Amino acid sequence: MLVSKWGNCLAVRLPKALVDELGLKEGDEIDIVATRKGAIEIETKAEQRRRAIENMEARNWAALPAGYKFDRDEANER
């Protein structure tokens, strides 16, 4: 892939095969992070949310009482 200038950033075009494999579509948000020298990992925002929910469920947190409503002003008074 060719790295190109795009405004103040650098950009790469993803090959169709990779886009299809990842199930990406226009408008999707992804995070790209270096995992080790010469390799990257791509994760969509939807995958991040799903993973976060799975992590919370794995902690077996007690459910909030029925009718509970978070009050930001009350929390800031503490």
PDB file of C-alpha atoms in Angstrom:
ATOM      1  CA  MET A   1       0.000   0.000   0.000  1.00  0.00           C
ATOM      2  CA  LEU A   2       1.101   3.518  -0.709  1.00  0.00           C
ATOM      3  CA  VAL A   3       1.156   6.074   2.114  1.00  0.00           C
ATOM      4  CA  SER A   4      -0.242   9.395   0.847  1.00  0.00           C
ATOM      5  CA  LYS A   5      -0.576  12.896   2.263  1.00  0.00           C
ATOM      6  CA  TRP A   6      -4.171  13.806   3.235  1.00  0.00           C
ATOM      7  CA  GLY A   7      -4.346  17.285   4.743  1.00  0.00           C
ATOM      8  CA  ASN A   8      -2.009  17.264   7.750  1.00  0.00           C
ATOM      9  CA  CYS A   9      -2.256  13.466   8.032  1.00  0.00           C
ATOM     10  CA  LEU A  10      -0.986  10.437   6.206  1.00  0.00           C
ATOM     11  CA  ALA A  11      -3.418   7.922   4.727  1.00  0.00           C
ATOM     12  CA  VAL A  12      -3.463   4.476   3.160  1.00  0.00           C
ATOM     13  CA  ARG A  13      -6.114   2.905   0.955  1.00  0.00           C
ATOM     14  CA  LEU A  14      -7.326  -0.449   2.199  1.00  0.00           C
ATOM     15  CA  PRO A  15      -7.454  -3.224  -0.403  1.00  0.00           C
ATOM     16  CA  LYS A  16     -10.951  -4.531  -1.184  1.00  0.00           C
ATOM     17  CA  ALA A  17     -10.046  -8.012   0.069  1.00  0.00           C
ATOM     18  CA  LEU A  18      -9.138  -6.592   3.499  1.00  0.00           C
ATOM     19  CA  VAL A  19     -12.253  -4.392   3.589  1.00  0.00           C
ATOM     20  CA  ASP A  20     -14.403  -7.426   2.791  1.00  0.00           C
ATOM     21  CA  GLU A  21     -12.605  -9.608   5.344  1.00  0.00           C
ATOM     22  CA  LEU A  22     -13.129  -7.017   8.091  1.00  0.00           C
ATOM     23  CA  GLY A  23     -16.690  -6.275   6.999  1.00  0.00           C
ATOM     24  CA  LEU A  24     -15.979  -2.544   6.773  1.00  0.00           C
ATOM     25  CA  LYS A  25     -18.212  -0.029   5.076  1.00  0.00           C
ATOM     26  CA  GLU A  26     -17.991   3.697   4.428  1.00  0.00           C
ATOM     27  CA  GLY A  27     -18.451   5.665   7.641  1.00  0.00           C
ATOM     28  CA  ASP A  28     -17.227   2.897   9.972  1.00  0.00           C
ATOM     29  CA  GLU A  29     -14.874   4.059  12.692  1.00  0.00           C
ATOM     30  CA  ILE A  30     -11.836   1.906  13.392  1.00  0.00           C
ATOM     31  CA  ASP A  31      -8.832   2.055  15.687  1.00  0.00           C
ATOM     32  CA  ILE A  32      -5.502   1.000  14.279  1.00  0.00           C
ATOM     33  CA  VAL A  33      -2.766   0.264  16.790  1.00  0.00           C
ATOM     34  CA  ALA A  34       0.735  -1.126  16.567  1.00  0.00           C
ATOM     35  CA  THR A  35       0.811  -4.576  18.148  1.00  0.00           C
ATOM     36  CA  ARG A  36       4.463  -5.363  17.508  1.00  0.00           C
ATOM     37  CA  LYS A  37       7.135  -4.133  15.182  1.00  0.00           C
ATOM     38  CA  GLY A  38       5.829  -4.278  11.644  1.00  0.00           C
ATOM     39  CA  ALA A  39       2.286  -5.407  12.537  1.00  0.00           C
ATOM     40  CA  ILE A  40      -0.950  -3.560  13.175  1.00  0.00           C
ATOM     41  CA  GLU A  41      -4.322  -4.475  14.628  1.00  0.00           C
ATOM     42  CA  ILE A  42      -7.629  -3.045  13.443  1.00  0.00           C
ATOM     43  CA  GLU A  43     -10.725  -2.972  15.626  1.00  0.00           C
ATOM     44  CA  THR A  44     -14.044  -1.341  14.780  1.00  0.00           C
ATOM     45  CA  LYS A  45     -15.903   0.800  17.312  1.00  0.00           C
ATOM     46  CA  ALA A  46     -18.690  -1.813  17.311  1.00  0.00           C
ATOM     47  CA  GLU A  47     -16.152  -4.515  18.220  1.00  0.00           C
ATOM     48  CA  GLN A  48     -14.757  -2.285  20.997  1.00  0.00           C
ATOM     49  CA  ARG A  49     -18.248  -1.763  22.443  1.00  0.00           C
ATOM     50  CA  ARG A  50     -19.026  -5.490  22.233  1.00  0.00           C
ATOM     51  CA  ARG A  51     -15.729  -6.367  23.946  1.00  0.00           C
ATOM     52  CA  ALA A  52     -16.331  -3.755  26.677  1.00  0.00           C
ATOM     53  CA  ILE A  53     -19.809  -5.143  27.367  1.00  0.00           C
ATOM     54  CA  GLU A  54     -18.442  -8.706  27.485  1.00  0.00           C
ATOM     55  CA  ASN A  55     -15.761  -7.558  29.970  1.00  0.00           C
ATOM     56  CA  MET A  56     -18.379  -5.892  32.184  1.00  0.00           C
ATOM     57  CA  GLU A  57     -20.627  -8.966  32.046  1.00  0.00           C
ATOM     58  CA  ALA A  58     -17.672 -11.196  32.971  1.00  0.00           C
ATOM     59  CA  ARG A  59     -17.209  -9.196  36.187  1.00  0.00           C
ATOM     60  CA  ASN A  60     -20.723 -10.179  37.322  1.00  0.00           C
ATOM     61  CA  TRP A  61     -21.480  -6.694  38.570  1.00  0.00           C
ATOM     62  CA  ALA A  62     -24.711  -6.464  40.508  1.00  0.00           C
ATOM     63  CA  ALA A  63     -27.550  -4.948  38.521  1.00  0.00           C
ATOM     64  CA  LEU A  64     -28.718  -1.478  39.471  1.00  0.00           C
ATOM     65  CA  PRO A  65     -31.975  -1.257  41.406  1.00  0.00           C
ATOM     66  CA  ALA A  66     -35.160  -0.955  39.349  1.00  0.00           C
ATOM     67  CA  GLY A  67     -35.895   2.679  38.569  1.00  0.00           C
ATOM     68  CA  TYR A  68     -32.325   3.830  39.308  1.00  0.00           C
ATOM     69  CA  LYS A  69     -31.435   7.078  37.561  1.00  0.00           C
ATOM     70  CA  PHE A  70     -27.974   8.621  37.654  1.00  0.00           C
ATOM     71  CA  ASP A  71     -28.034  12.238  38.858  1.00  0.00           C
ATOM     72  CA  ARG A  72     -24.859  14.040  37.799  1.00  0.00           C
ATOM     73  CA  ASP A  73     -25.503  17.024  40.098  1.00  0.00           C
ATOM     74  CA  GLU A  74     -25.987  14.735  43.102  1.00  0.00           C
ATOM     75  CA  ALA A  75     -22.819  12.805  42.259  1.00  0.00           C
ATOM     76  CA  ASN A  76     -20.811  16.044  41.991  1.00  0.00           C
ATOM     77  CA  GLU A  77     -22.021  17.165  45.441  1.00  0.00           C
ATOM     78  CA  ARG A  78     -20.143  14.283  47.089  1.00  0.00           C
TER      79      ARG A  78
END
